[in-house]
Amino acid sequence: MTEFKTIAETLPQTLPLDEHNKRLVQNVHPPNWVNPKTSGRYNLVVIGAGTAGLVTAAGAVGLGAKVALIERALMGGDCLNVGCVPSKALLRCAHAYADVRDAHKFGVDVPRGFTVDFPAVMERMRRLRAGISHHDSAARFRDLGVDVFMGGAEFTGPNTVRVGGKNLAFSKACIATGARAAAPPVPGLAEAGYLTNETVFSLTRLPDRIAVIGAGPIGCEMSQAFTRFGSEVTLFEAAPQILIREDQDAAMCVEAALLRDGLKIRCSAKIIGVRSEGAEKILEIDGVAGREELRVDQIIVGAGRAPNVEGLGLETAGIEYDKRTGVKVDDFLRTTNRNVFAAGDICFPYKFTHTADAMARIVIGNALFFGRGRTSALTIPWCTYTNPEIAHVGLYPHEAEKKGIKVQTFTISLSSVDRAILEGEDDGFLKVHVKKGTDHILGASLVARNAGDMISEISLAMTAGVGLGTIAKTIHPYPTQGEVIKKAADAYNRTRLTPRVKRIFDTLLRWRR
C-alpha cells in the first residue's frame, strides 16, 4: 500500500495535492487498494487503464469474459489526467476570456482592465477532472466484475503476466500502455527544465514569458490558451507552417487567429541550445533571421510522443516492438504473439482517444469471438481545438492522388453561411474532396469554432457510404453553421447540370408550357 501511495501522489499530474487531486487519486489509484486474489486463467488480461484498456476491459467483462486490468499509475490514462479533459477545461476558460475581450463587437460594453484569475482557472480544471474521474475509477471497474490490479505488469511467458508478485495466466491479452511526451534532443533542455502535457496542468502561477516548442495540436492549443491568459508566448516550429499535417489553407486560417490573439509564431526555426541563468531559461535559436536568443520563464514542449514499451518483458512473450513506433501489430491488432493484441497509442500512428476507443472494440471482437475487424476499415476524424478549430477526416488530395484517385474539391466559405456571419465567426471554410465525377466523399477539412462537432456528419456519411447527393437531400436546420455542409452538397449537385442535361431540361420545359 505504501508503494501505491508513493506512485500515485508523486506523479506531476497530481500536484498540487489539494482536495480535488486527492479525490482524483482516490478514484484512479486508491492509496489503500488491495489487489484481488487470482483464480484460474483469465479470458483476457488488459495491461494499461487508459481509454483503450478501459473500453476493452469493460466491453469484455460485459460480454461475460473473465477479465483482469492492470495499471501502474493513474487509471484514465492521458485523456483523463493529462490530455483531453484538463486541456479542454483550460481552453474553455481561454475562450471565455476572448468572448469578453471581443464583446464590444456585439455592442456589449465591458470595462477595460479585466484580468484572468489563473489560480481559479486551474482550480476549476482540477475540480472538474476529479468529478469526471469516477467513470474511470478502480472501484467502478471492480463493481463491473473486472479484477483490477495496481502495479507494473511484466510478461513472464507467452501466456502469463506478473503484477505485484502475482502471476496471471491468460488465454488472450491486450497491451494498452499508451505513450508519453517526448522531448527533442536539444542540448541543455533537460538541464534547464521544461513542461509537457504531463506537467503543465500542475501550474498554479501564470508564467510571464513562455516558449512553446512544436506547433502541432498540443503546442497550438496551449499557446493560444496561455496567450489569452496573459502570458507572452512564442511558438517555435521547425517546419515552414504550423500544424504541418493539416491543409495549408486551414493552418494559415488558424495561424491568423493566433496572431490576432498576440501570439508570436516562429516557423522554420530550430532550437539549437538551452541554458539557465537564475530563474530564466535562455533559448538559442537558428531561424530565418540568423542566430538569436530568447529569455523566458517556462518552456513547454509539444513535439511528439514515445510509446511506453519499457519494462513489459515483451521479448519474453515473443512480441516485436520498436522504441519509436511501439508494438508491432497487424491489421487485426494482433502482435507477433498470436494470443496478445494491442490497442491505442502503443501501436497506432493516430494517437487520439476516439481511435483508442474504436481499436478497443476491434480487440474485443477479434480476441474473444473470432472477429475480423480491421483498423484499415476505420474512418478516423480528428480535431485541433484552437479557436477556430480545425477538423479533418479521410484523405487529403495529395494522398488520394498517390493512390491514383482523381479528386474534385468543393470549397465553401463560412462567409456564405448566415449563422456564421451573425455570430461573427465567418473566417473559416469547408473543403470536401470527392472522387472526380462522383459524389463519393474521400475526405474533408473544416475550419470553424465548433468544427469538431460538425465534422461528424461527414464522418458518418463516409462510414455509411453516403455521398454528397444524399446530403443535399437532407434537411438541415436553419440557421446553423452546419449548413456549410449542405452548401457543399448543393455545390456538387450543380455540377450535375451539364450543358447536355440543361438542353434536355430546356426542351422538356418548353414542351410543358
Short mmCIF file of C-alpha atoms in Angstrom, two decimals:
data_model
loop_
_atom_site.label_atom_id
_atom_site.label_comp_id
_atom_site.label_asym_id
_atom_site.label_seq_id
_atom_site.Cartn_x
_atom_site.Cartn_y
_atom_site.Cartn_z
CA MET A 1 0.00 0.00 0.00
CA THR A 2 2.88 2.37 0.71
CA GLU A 3 4.20 1.70 -2.81
CA PHE A 4 0.84 2.61 -4.36
CA LYS A 5 0.62 5.85 -2.39
CA THR A 6 4.13 6.86 -3.39
CA ILE A 7 3.49 6.14 -7.07
CA ALA A 8 0.19 8.00 -7.21
CA GLU A 9 0.89 11.04 -5.11
CA THR A 10 4.30 11.88 -6.59
CA LEU A 11 3.14 11.93 -10.21
CA PRO A 12 3.27 15.51 -11.53
CA GLN A 13 -0.34 15.45 -12.68
CA THR A 14 -1.49 15.01 -9.07
CA LEU A 15 0.16 18.22 -7.90
CA PRO A 16 -0.79 20.32 -6.02
CA LEU A 17 -2.24 17.85 -3.58
CA ASP A 18 -5.41 19.83 -2.91
CA GLU A 19 -8.83 18.34 -2.20
CA HIS A 20 -9.54 17.86 -5.92
CA ASN A 21 -6.35 15.99 -6.74
CA LYS A 22 -6.73 13.89 -3.62
CA ARG A 23 -10.18 12.90 -4.86
CA LEU A 24 -8.69 12.14 -8.27
CA VAL A 25 -6.06 9.86 -6.73
CA GLN A 26 -8.64 8.18 -4.51
CA ASN A 27 -10.61 7.25 -7.62
CA VAL A 28 -7.95 6.28 -10.12
CA HIS A 29 -5.17 4.93 -7.89
CA PRO A 30 -6.56 4.42 -4.38
CA PRO A 31 -3.68 4.53 -1.83
CA ASN A 32 -5.18 1.66 0.17
CA TRP A 33 -6.10 -0.53 -2.80
CA VAL A 34 -5.64 -4.27 -2.25
CA ASN A 35 -5.08 -6.34 -5.37
CA PRO A 36 -7.56 -9.23 -5.74
CA LYS A 37 -6.69 -12.88 -5.39
CA THR A 38 -6.16 -14.71 -8.65
CA SER A 39 -8.03 -17.88 -9.50
CA GLY A 40 -7.71 -19.72 -12.77
CA ARG A 41 -6.97 -18.48 -16.27
CA TYR A 42 -8.35 -15.17 -17.50
CA ASN A 43 -10.10 -14.88 -20.83
CA LEU A 44 -8.42 -11.51 -21.19
CA VAL A 45 -5.69 -9.62 -19.35
CA VAL A 46 -5.52 -5.93 -20.21
CA ILE A 47 -2.31 -4.01 -19.47
CA GLY A 48 -2.91 -0.28 -19.16
CA ALA A 49 -6.05 1.52 -17.98
CA GLY A 50 -6.19 4.42 -20.40
CA THR A 51 -9.03 4.72 -22.89
CA ALA A 52 -8.08 1.63 -24.92
CA GLY A 53 -7.63 -0.51 -21.83
CA LEU A 54 -10.76 0.67 -20.05
CA VAL A 55 -13.01 0.18 -23.07
CA THR A 56 -11.51 -3.26 -23.72
CA ALA A 57 -11.95 -4.37 -20.11
CA ALA A 58 -15.48 -3.00 -19.69
CA GLY A 59 -16.66 -4.38 -23.02
CA ALA A 60 -15.17 -7.83 -22.45
CA VAL A 61 -16.49 -8.28 -18.92
CA GLY A 62 -19.90 -7.05 -20.06
CA LEU A 63 -19.97 -9.92 -22.56
CA GLY A 64 -19.21 -12.46 -19.85
CA ALA A 65 -15.42 -12.75 -20.06
CA LYS A 66 -13.18 -13.15 -17.04
CA VAL A 67 -11.01 -10.02 -17.20
CA ALA A 68 -8.02 -8.62 -15.33
CA LEU A 69 -6.99 -4.97 -15.74
CA ILE A 70 -3.51 -3.79 -14.71
CA GLU A 71 -2.43 -0.17 -14.18
CA ARG A 72 0.83 1.04 -12.66
CA ALA A 73 -0.03 4.75 -12.46
CA LEU A 74 -3.41 6.50 -12.82
CA MET A 75 -6.45 4.87 -14.36
CA GLY A 76 -7.95 7.03 -17.08
CA GLY A 77 -4.57 7.41 -18.76
CA ASP A 78 -3.62 10.53 -20.66
CA CYS A 79 -7.16 11.50 -21.63
CA LEU A 80 -8.45 11.99 -18.10
CA ASN A 81 -5.29 13.05 -16.33
CA VAL A 82 -3.06 15.00 -18.72
CA GLY A 83 -4.84 15.19 -22.06
CA CYS A 84 -8.36 15.79 -23.32
CA VAL A 85 -10.05 16.57 -20.01
CA PRO A 86 -7.67 19.10 -18.42
CA SER A 87 -6.73 20.75 -21.74
CA LYS A 88 -10.31 21.34 -22.81
CA ALA A 89 -11.15 22.73 -19.37
CA LEU A 90 -8.37 25.30 -19.85
CA LEU A 91 -9.39 26.05 -23.42
CA ARG A 92 -12.96 26.78 -22.33
CA CYS A 93 -11.65 29.41 -19.91
CA ALA A 94 -9.44 30.88 -22.63
CA HIS A 95 -12.43 31.08 -24.98
CA ALA A 96 -14.44 32.80 -22.24
CA TYR A 97 -11.72 35.43 -21.96
CA ALA A 98 -11.80 36.01 -25.72
CA ASP A 99 -15.59 36.33 -25.71
CA VAL A 100 -15.38 39.05 -23.06
CA ARG A 101 -12.46 40.76 -24.80
CA ASP A 102 -14.39 40.90 -28.06
CA ALA A 103 -17.79 41.71 -26.53
CA HIS A 104 -17.63 45.29 -27.83
CA LYS A 105 -18.02 43.93 -31.37
CA PHE A 106 -21.53 42.88 -30.38
CA GLY A 107 -22.50 46.12 -28.68
CA VAL A 108 -21.67 44.88 -25.19
CA ASP A 109 -19.67 47.34 -23.11
CA VAL A 110 -17.15 45.58 -20.86
CA PRO A 111 -14.99 47.68 -18.52
CA ARG A 112 -11.34 47.80 -19.56
CA GLY A 113 -8.68 46.22 -17.42
CA PHE A 114 -10.42 42.92 -16.63
CA THR A 115 -8.00 40.07 -15.92
CA VAL A 116 -7.80 36.28 -15.79
CA ASP A 117 -7.58 34.66 -12.35
CA PHE A 118 -5.16 31.91 -13.34
CA PRO A 119 -5.21 30.04 -10.00
CA ALA A 120 -9.02 29.93 -10.26
CA VAL A 121 -8.78 28.63 -13.84
CA MET A 122 -6.51 25.80 -12.74
CA GLU A 123 -8.60 25.04 -9.64
CA ARG A 124 -11.68 24.75 -11.87
CA MET A 125 -9.83 22.30 -14.11
CA ARG A 126 -8.77 20.13 -11.15
CA ARG A 127 -12.30 20.18 -9.72
CA LEU A 128 -13.91 19.12 -12.99
CA ARG A 129 -11.28 16.47 -13.66
CA ALA A 130 -11.82 14.96 -10.23
CA GLY A 131 -15.58 14.99 -10.79
CA ILE A 132 -15.23 13.09 -14.07
CA SER A 133 -12.71 10.61 -12.68
CA HIS A 134 -15.25 8.30 -11.07
CA HIS A 135 -16.09 6.99 -14.57
CA ASP A 136 -12.54 5.60 -14.79
CA SER A 137 -12.19 4.61 -11.15
CA ALA A 138 -10.83 1.37 -9.79
CA ALA A 139 -13.97 0.89 -7.71
CA ARG A 140 -16.26 1.25 -10.73
CA PHE A 141 -14.38 -1.35 -12.74
CA ARG A 142 -14.24 -3.70 -9.75
CA ASP A 143 -18.02 -3.35 -9.47
CA LEU A 144 -18.34 -4.18 -13.17
CA GLY A 145 -16.66 -7.50 -12.42
CA VAL A 146 -13.12 -6.69 -13.54
CA ASP A 147 -10.19 -7.81 -11.38
CA VAL A 148 -8.25 -4.55 -11.03
CA PHE A 149 -4.54 -4.79 -10.20
CA MET A 150 -2.41 -1.80 -9.30
CA GLY A 151 1.25 -2.17 -10.16
CA GLY A 152 3.66 -2.68 -13.03
CA ALA A 153 2.99 -5.56 -15.42
CA GLU A 154 5.66 -7.80 -16.94
CA PHE A 155 5.23 -10.75 -19.27
CA THR A 156 6.84 -13.87 -17.81
CA GLY A 157 5.97 -16.07 -20.78
CA PRO A 158 3.78 -16.15 -23.90
CA ASN A 159 0.61 -16.60 -21.79
CA THR A 160 1.49 -15.20 -18.35
CA VAL A 161 1.91 -11.78 -16.75
CA ARG A 162 3.31 -10.87 -13.33
CA VAL A 163 1.95 -7.95 -11.31
CA GLY A 164 2.63 -7.19 -7.64
CA GLY A 165 4.27 -10.58 -7.15
CA LYS A 166 1.29 -12.47 -8.62
CA ASN A 167 1.29 -14.45 -11.87
CA LEU A 168 -1.80 -14.12 -14.08
CA ALA A 169 -2.41 -16.76 -16.74
CA PHE A 170 -4.42 -15.72 -19.78
CA SER A 171 -5.92 -17.03 -22.98
CA LYS A 172 -5.67 -13.61 -24.59
CA ALA A 173 -4.09 -10.32 -23.57
CA CYS A 174 -4.20 -6.72 -24.75
CA ILE A 175 -1.34 -4.23 -24.40
CA ALA A 176 -2.75 -0.72 -23.96
CA THR A 177 0.08 1.10 -22.18
CA GLY A 178 -0.15 4.20 -24.36
CA ALA A 179 2.57 6.76 -25.00
CA ARG A 180 4.25 9.62 -23.19
CA ALA A 181 5.51 13.07 -24.07
CA ALA A 182 8.84 13.09 -25.90
CA ALA A 183 11.33 15.97 -25.98
CA PRO A 184 13.63 16.90 -28.88
CA PRO A 185 17.37 16.27 -28.34
CA VAL A 186 18.21 19.92 -27.70
CA PRO A 187 21.46 20.45 -25.75
CA GLY A 188 20.75 21.85 -22.29
CA LEU A 189 16.96 21.44 -22.48
CA ALA A 190 16.75 18.72 -19.84
CA GLU A 191 19.11 20.60 -17.51
CA ALA A 192 17.17 23.86 -17.85
CA GLY A 193 13.86 22.09 -17.30
CA TYR A 194 10.67 22.13 -19.33
CA LEU A 195 6.97 21.36 -19.15
CA THR A 196 4.96 18.88 -21.21
CA ASN A 197 1.28 17.98 -21.24
CA GLU A 198 2.14 15.73 -18.29
CA THR A 199 3.32 18.62 -16.10
CA VAL A 200 1.80 21.85 -17.43
CA PHE A 201 -1.54 21.23 -15.72
CA SER A 202 0.17 21.32 -12.33
CA LEU A 203 0.98 25.02 -12.68
CA THR A 204 -0.55 27.30 -10.04
CA ARG A 205 1.05 30.57 -11.16
CA LEU A 206 0.87 32.05 -14.66
CA PRO A 207 4.35 32.37 -16.22
CA ASP A 208 5.04 35.82 -17.65
CA ARG A 209 7.01 34.53 -20.67
CA ILE A 210 6.66 31.12 -22.31
CA ALA A 211 8.39 29.43 -25.22
CA VAL A 212 6.45 26.58 -26.82
CA ILE A 213 8.45 24.10 -28.90
CA GLY A 214 6.39 22.35 -31.55
CA ALA A 215 3.39 23.79 -33.41
CA GLY A 216 1.32 20.65 -33.54
CA PRO A 217 -2.11 20.37 -31.90
CA ILE A 218 -0.81 20.46 -28.30
CA GLY A 219 1.56 23.33 -28.99
CA CYS A 220 -1.03 25.45 -30.77
CA GLU A 221 -3.79 24.81 -28.23
CA MET A 222 -1.60 25.60 -25.23
CA SER A 223 -0.03 28.61 -26.95
CA GLN A 224 -3.40 30.20 -27.63
CA ALA A 225 -4.70 29.46 -24.15
CA PHE A 226 -1.69 30.91 -22.31
CA THR A 227 -1.60 33.94 -24.61
CA ARG A 228 -5.20 34.66 -23.74
CA PHE A 229 -4.50 34.14 -20.04
CA GLY A 230 -1.89 36.91 -20.26
CA SER A 231 1.47 35.25 -20.88
CA GLU A 232 3.84 36.47 -23.57
CA VAL A 233 4.10 33.33 -25.70
CA THR A 234 6.44 32.50 -28.58
CA LEU A 235 5.65 29.37 -30.59
CA PHE A 236 8.52 27.66 -32.42
CA GLU A 237 8.17 25.26 -35.33
CA ALA A 238 10.97 23.76 -37.43
CA ALA A 239 8.63 23.29 -40.42
CA PRO A 240 7.57 26.22 -42.63
CA GLN A 241 3.99 26.22 -41.26
CA ILE A 242 2.15 25.40 -38.07
CA LEU A 243 0.02 22.24 -37.93
CA ILE A 244 2.10 20.68 -40.70
CA ARG A 245 -0.24 17.70 -41.12
CA GLU A 246 -3.21 19.89 -41.90
CA ASP A 247 -4.47 21.52 -45.09
CA GLN A 248 -2.24 24.54 -45.70
CA ASP A 249 -5.16 26.97 -46.07
CA ALA A 250 -6.66 25.66 -42.83
CA ALA A 251 -3.37 26.03 -40.98
CA MET A 252 -2.97 29.60 -42.28
CA CYS A 253 -6.50 30.47 -41.13
CA VAL A 254 -5.72 29.28 -37.60
CA GLU A 255 -2.32 31.00 -37.68
CA ALA A 256 -4.02 34.31 -38.47
CA ALA A 257 -6.31 33.82 -35.45
CA LEU A 258 -3.35 33.04 -33.19
CA LEU A 259 -1.52 36.14 -34.37
CA ARG A 260 -4.61 38.28 -33.66
CA ASP A 261 -4.53 36.96 -30.10
CA GLY A 262 -0.98 38.29 -29.74
CA LEU A 263 0.92 35.01 -30.07
CA LYS A 264 4.38 35.23 -31.63
CA ILE A 265 4.98 32.48 -34.19
CA ARG A 266 8.42 31.46 -35.44
CA CYS A 267 8.29 28.88 -38.23
CA SER A 268 11.42 27.47 -39.92
CA ALA A 269 13.17 27.98 -36.58
CA LYS A 270 15.38 25.44 -34.84
CA ILE A 271 16.20 25.49 -31.14
CA ILE A 272 19.91 24.62 -31.02
CA GLY A 273 20.50 25.00 -27.29
CA VAL A 274 19.03 25.98 -23.94
CA ARG A 275 20.72 27.24 -20.79
CA SER A 276 19.65 28.73 -17.47
CA GLU A 277 20.61 31.97 -15.77
CA GLY A 278 18.93 32.15 -12.39
CA ALA A 279 15.22 31.66 -12.89
CA GLU A 280 15.42 32.47 -16.60
CA LYS A 281 15.69 29.94 -19.40
CA ILE A 282 17.55 31.13 -22.50
CA LEU A 283 16.84 29.56 -25.87
CA GLU A 284 19.43 29.72 -28.64
CA ILE A 285 17.58 29.92 -31.95
CA ASP A 286 18.66 29.36 -35.55
CA GLY A 287 15.96 30.92 -37.70
CA VAL A 288 15.40 32.73 -40.96
CA ALA A 289 16.92 35.88 -39.43
CA GLY A 290 20.04 34.03 -38.24
CA ARG A 291 21.16 33.23 -34.69
CA GLU A 292 19.46 34.88 -31.73
CA GLU A 293 18.42 34.28 -28.13
CA LEU A 294 15.12 34.41 -26.26
CA ARG A 295 14.71 34.64 -22.48
CA VAL A 296 11.62 33.05 -20.94
CA ASP A 297 10.30 31.83 -17.61
CA GLN A 298 8.95 28.47 -18.83
CA ILE A 299 9.36 26.17 -21.80
CA ILE A 300 6.51 23.93 -22.95
CA VAL A 301 7.43 21.04 -25.24
CA GLY A 302 4.76 19.65 -27.55
CA ALA A 303 6.95 17.85 -30.06
CA GLY A 304 5.98 14.21 -30.25
CA ARG A 305 5.15 11.06 -28.32
CA ALA A 306 7.12 7.96 -27.31
CA PRO A 307 5.41 4.57 -26.81
CA ASN A 308 5.50 3.00 -23.35
CA VAL A 309 7.24 -0.28 -24.17
CA GLU A 310 9.84 -0.37 -21.42
CA GLY A 311 9.69 -2.88 -18.57
CA LEU A 312 6.91 -5.03 -20.06
CA GLY A 313 9.03 -8.08 -20.83
CA LEU A 314 7.84 -8.05 -24.42
CA GLU A 315 10.78 -10.15 -25.59
CA THR A 316 9.84 -12.88 -23.12
CA ALA A 317 6.37 -13.06 -24.67
CA GLY A 318 7.68 -13.07 -28.25
CA ILE A 319 6.26 -9.63 -29.02
CA GLU A 320 8.10 -7.45 -31.51
CA TYR A 321 8.27 -3.71 -30.92
CA ASP A 322 10.15 -0.55 -31.81
CA LYS A 323 11.07 2.14 -29.31
CA ARG A 324 9.91 4.81 -31.75
CA THR A 325 6.71 3.34 -33.21
CA GLY A 326 5.67 0.97 -30.44
CA VAL A 327 4.32 -2.58 -30.51
CA LYS A 328 4.11 -4.17 -33.94
CA VAL A 329 0.56 -5.23 -34.87
CA ASP A 330 -1.21 -6.43 -38.00
CA ASP A 331 -4.46 -5.05 -39.42
CA PHE A 332 -6.41 -7.11 -36.86
CA LEU A 333 -4.35 -5.62 -33.97
CA ARG A 334 -2.59 -8.93 -33.29
CA THR A 335 1.03 -8.75 -32.15
CA THR A 336 3.68 -11.28 -33.18
CA ASN A 337 2.37 -13.35 -30.26
CA ARG A 338 -0.95 -14.55 -31.70
CA ASN A 339 -2.56 -14.55 -28.26
CA VAL A 340 -1.64 -10.94 -27.50
CA PHE A 341 -3.27 -7.90 -29.07
CA ALA A 342 -2.54 -4.19 -28.70
CA ALA A 343 -4.66 -1.05 -28.93
CA GLY A 344 -4.28 2.70 -28.65
CA ASP A 345 -1.21 4.91 -28.70
CA ILE A 346 1.14 1.98 -28.03
CA CYS A 347 0.70 0.69 -31.58
CA PHE A 348 -1.14 3.19 -33.80
CA PRO A 349 0.01 6.37 -35.56
CA TYR A 350 -3.29 8.21 -34.94
CA LYS A 351 -2.96 8.91 -31.24
CA PHE A 352 -6.47 10.04 -30.32
CA THR A 353 -8.85 8.99 -27.58
CA HIS A 354 -11.56 8.15 -30.09
CA THR A 355 -9.28 5.89 -32.13
CA ALA A 356 -8.22 4.11 -28.94
CA ASP A 357 -11.90 3.51 -28.21
CA ALA A 358 -12.53 2.19 -31.73
CA MET A 359 -9.49 -0.10 -31.59
CA ALA A 360 -10.58 -1.50 -28.23
CA ARG A 361 -13.85 -2.60 -29.82
CA ILE A 362 -11.90 -4.35 -32.57
CA VAL A 363 -9.78 -6.17 -29.97
CA ILE A 364 -12.84 -7.43 -28.09
CA GLY A 365 -14.33 -8.99 -31.21
CA ASN A 366 -11.10 -10.33 -32.63
CA ALA A 367 -9.61 -11.68 -29.40
CA LEU A 368 -12.69 -13.23 -27.84
CA PHE A 369 -15.11 -14.01 -30.65
CA PHE A 370 -13.08 -14.83 -33.78
CA GLY A 371 -13.93 -11.42 -35.24
CA ARG A 372 -12.24 -10.00 -38.32
CA GLY A 373 -12.33 -6.30 -37.53
CA ARG A 374 -9.63 -4.32 -39.30
CA THR A 375 -8.05 -0.96 -38.47
CA SER A 376 -7.79 -0.24 -42.20
CA ALA A 377 -11.59 -0.10 -42.32
CA LEU A 378 -11.78 2.75 -39.79
CA THR A 379 -12.86 6.22 -40.86
CA ILE A 380 -10.89 8.44 -38.49
CA PRO A 381 -11.73 12.11 -37.89
CA TRP A 382 -9.65 14.41 -35.71
CA CYS A 383 -9.74 17.94 -34.44
CA THR A 384 -7.33 20.57 -33.12
CA TYR A 385 -9.21 22.62 -30.53
CA THR A 386 -7.84 26.05 -31.20
CA ASN A 387 -10.26 28.90 -31.81
CA PRO A 388 -11.25 28.40 -34.58
CA GLU A 389 -10.93 24.63 -34.61
CA ILE A 390 -9.54 22.54 -37.47
CA ALA A 391 -11.27 19.21 -38.06
CA HIS A 392 -10.37 16.68 -40.72
CA VAL A 393 -11.49 13.24 -41.85
CA GLY A 394 -10.33 10.94 -44.61
CA LEU A 395 -7.80 11.64 -47.34
CA TYR A 396 -6.12 14.87 -48.35
CA PRO A 397 -5.94 15.48 -52.12
CA HIS A 398 -2.24 14.63 -52.30
CA GLU A 399 -2.89 11.33 -50.53
CA ALA A 400 -5.69 10.46 -52.95
CA GLU A 401 -3.51 11.31 -55.93
CA LYS A 402 -0.78 9.00 -54.64
CA LYS A 403 -3.40 6.24 -54.74
CA GLY A 404 -4.21 7.13 -58.34
CA ILE A 405 -7.57 8.69 -57.47
CA LYS A 406 -8.59 11.86 -59.30
CA VAL A 407 -10.07 14.42 -56.94
CA GLN A 408 -12.61 17.23 -57.18
CA THR A 409 -12.79 19.67 -54.27
CA PHE A 410 -15.77 21.78 -53.22
CA THR A 411 -14.81 24.76 -51.04
CA ILE A 412 -17.44 26.72 -49.13
CA SER A 413 -16.51 29.79 -47.09
CA LEU A 414 -18.27 30.41 -43.80
CA SER A 415 -18.74 33.96 -45.05
CA SER A 416 -21.61 32.50 -47.13
CA VAL A 417 -23.26 30.88 -44.10
CA ASP A 418 -25.78 33.16 -42.38
CA ARG A 419 -25.30 31.79 -38.85
CA ALA A 420 -21.52 32.21 -39.05
CA ILE A 421 -21.97 35.81 -40.23
CA LEU A 422 -24.41 36.58 -37.43
CA GLU A 423 -22.05 35.16 -34.81
CA GLY A 424 -19.01 36.96 -36.17
CA GLU A 425 -17.30 33.65 -36.95
CA ASP A 426 -17.11 33.74 -40.72
CA ASP A 427 -13.34 33.36 -41.21
CA GLY A 428 -13.41 29.60 -41.68
CA PHE A 429 -14.30 27.30 -44.54
CA LEU A 430 -15.10 23.74 -45.55
CA LYS A 431 -13.29 21.72 -48.19
CA VAL A 432 -14.88 18.46 -49.28
CA HIS A 433 -12.87 16.17 -51.56
CA VAL A 434 -14.75 13.69 -53.75
CA LYS A 435 -13.73 11.17 -56.34
CA LYS A 436 -13.89 13.13 -59.57
CA GLY A 437 -17.11 12.61 -61.50
CA THR A 438 -18.92 11.14 -58.46
CA ASP A 439 -20.33 12.25 -55.12
CA HIS A 440 -18.17 9.71 -53.23
CA ILE A 441 -16.52 11.56 -50.34
CA LEU A 442 -12.79 10.92 -49.92
CA GLY A 443 -12.12 13.43 -47.16
CA ALA A 444 -12.85 16.87 -45.77
CA SER A 445 -11.22 19.69 -43.82
CA LEU A 446 -13.25 22.21 -41.83
CA VAL A 447 -12.23 25.38 -40.02
CA ALA A 448 -14.91 26.73 -37.66
CA ARG A 449 -15.47 27.45 -33.99
CA ASN A 450 -17.16 24.06 -33.50
CA ALA A 451 -15.56 22.15 -36.36
CA GLY A 452 -15.03 19.08 -34.17
CA ASP A 453 -18.78 18.74 -33.66
CA MET A 454 -19.65 19.48 -37.28
CA ILE A 455 -17.23 17.03 -38.95
CA SER A 456 -19.18 14.04 -37.61
CA GLU A 457 -21.83 14.44 -40.31
CA ILE A 458 -19.20 13.87 -42.97
CA SER A 459 -17.60 11.03 -40.99
CA LEU A 460 -20.98 9.31 -40.77
CA ALA A 461 -21.57 9.78 -44.49
CA MET A 462 -18.19 8.26 -45.33
CA THR A 463 -18.71 5.31 -42.95
CA ALA A 464 -22.17 4.62 -44.36
CA GLY A 465 -21.08 5.06 -47.98
CA VAL A 466 -23.37 8.06 -48.37
CA GLY A 467 -22.34 10.69 -50.90
CA LEU A 468 -22.90 14.42 -51.29
CA GLY A 469 -26.03 13.74 -53.32
CA THR A 470 -27.74 12.22 -50.28
CA ILE A 471 -26.52 15.03 -48.02
CA ALA A 472 -28.06 17.52 -50.46
CA LYS A 473 -31.43 15.81 -49.93
CA THR A 474 -31.08 16.04 -46.14
CA ILE A 475 -32.90 18.92 -44.44
CA HIS A 476 -30.57 20.91 -42.21
CA PRO A 477 -31.99 23.29 -39.58
CA TYR A 478 -31.62 26.97 -40.38
CA PRO A 479 -29.70 28.88 -39.27
CA THR A 480 -26.74 26.74 -38.18
CA GLN A 481 -23.09 26.75 -39.06
CA GLY A 482 -23.53 23.11 -40.07
CA GLU A 483 -25.37 24.44 -43.11
CA VAL A 484 -21.92 24.79 -44.68
CA ILE A 485 -22.00 21.02 -45.32
CA LYS A 486 -25.37 21.29 -47.08
CA LYS A 487 -23.97 24.09 -49.24
CA ALA A 488 -21.06 21.88 -50.27
CA ALA A 489 -23.52 19.16 -51.23
CA ASP A 490 -25.57 21.69 -53.23
CA ALA A 491 -22.38 22.77 -55.00
CA TYR A 492 -21.84 19.18 -56.07
CA ASN A 493 -25.43 18.94 -57.32
CA ARG A 494 -24.92 21.98 -59.54
CA THR A 495 -22.08 20.19 -61.32
CA ARG A 496 -24.57 17.56 -62.45
CA LEU A 497 -26.34 20.17 -64.57
CA THR A 498 -24.09 19.66 -67.58
CA PRO A 499 -24.79 21.51 -70.88
CA ARG A 500 -26.38 18.34 -72.28
CA VAL A 501 -28.65 17.90 -69.24
CA LYS A 502 -29.54 21.60 -69.37
CA ARG A 503 -30.59 21.28 -73.04
CA ILE A 504 -32.80 18.31 -72.15
CA PHE A 505 -34.40 20.29 -69.32
CA ASP A 506 -34.94 23.31 -71.58
CA THR A 507 -36.64 21.15 -74.18
CA LEU A 508 -38.82 19.46 -71.58
CA LEU A 509 -39.86 22.75 -70.01
CA ARG A 510 -40.73 24.32 -73.37
CA TRP A 511 -42.86 21.28 -74.18
CA ARG A 512 -44.73 21.60 -70.85
CA ARG A 513 -45.64 25.27 -71.28
#
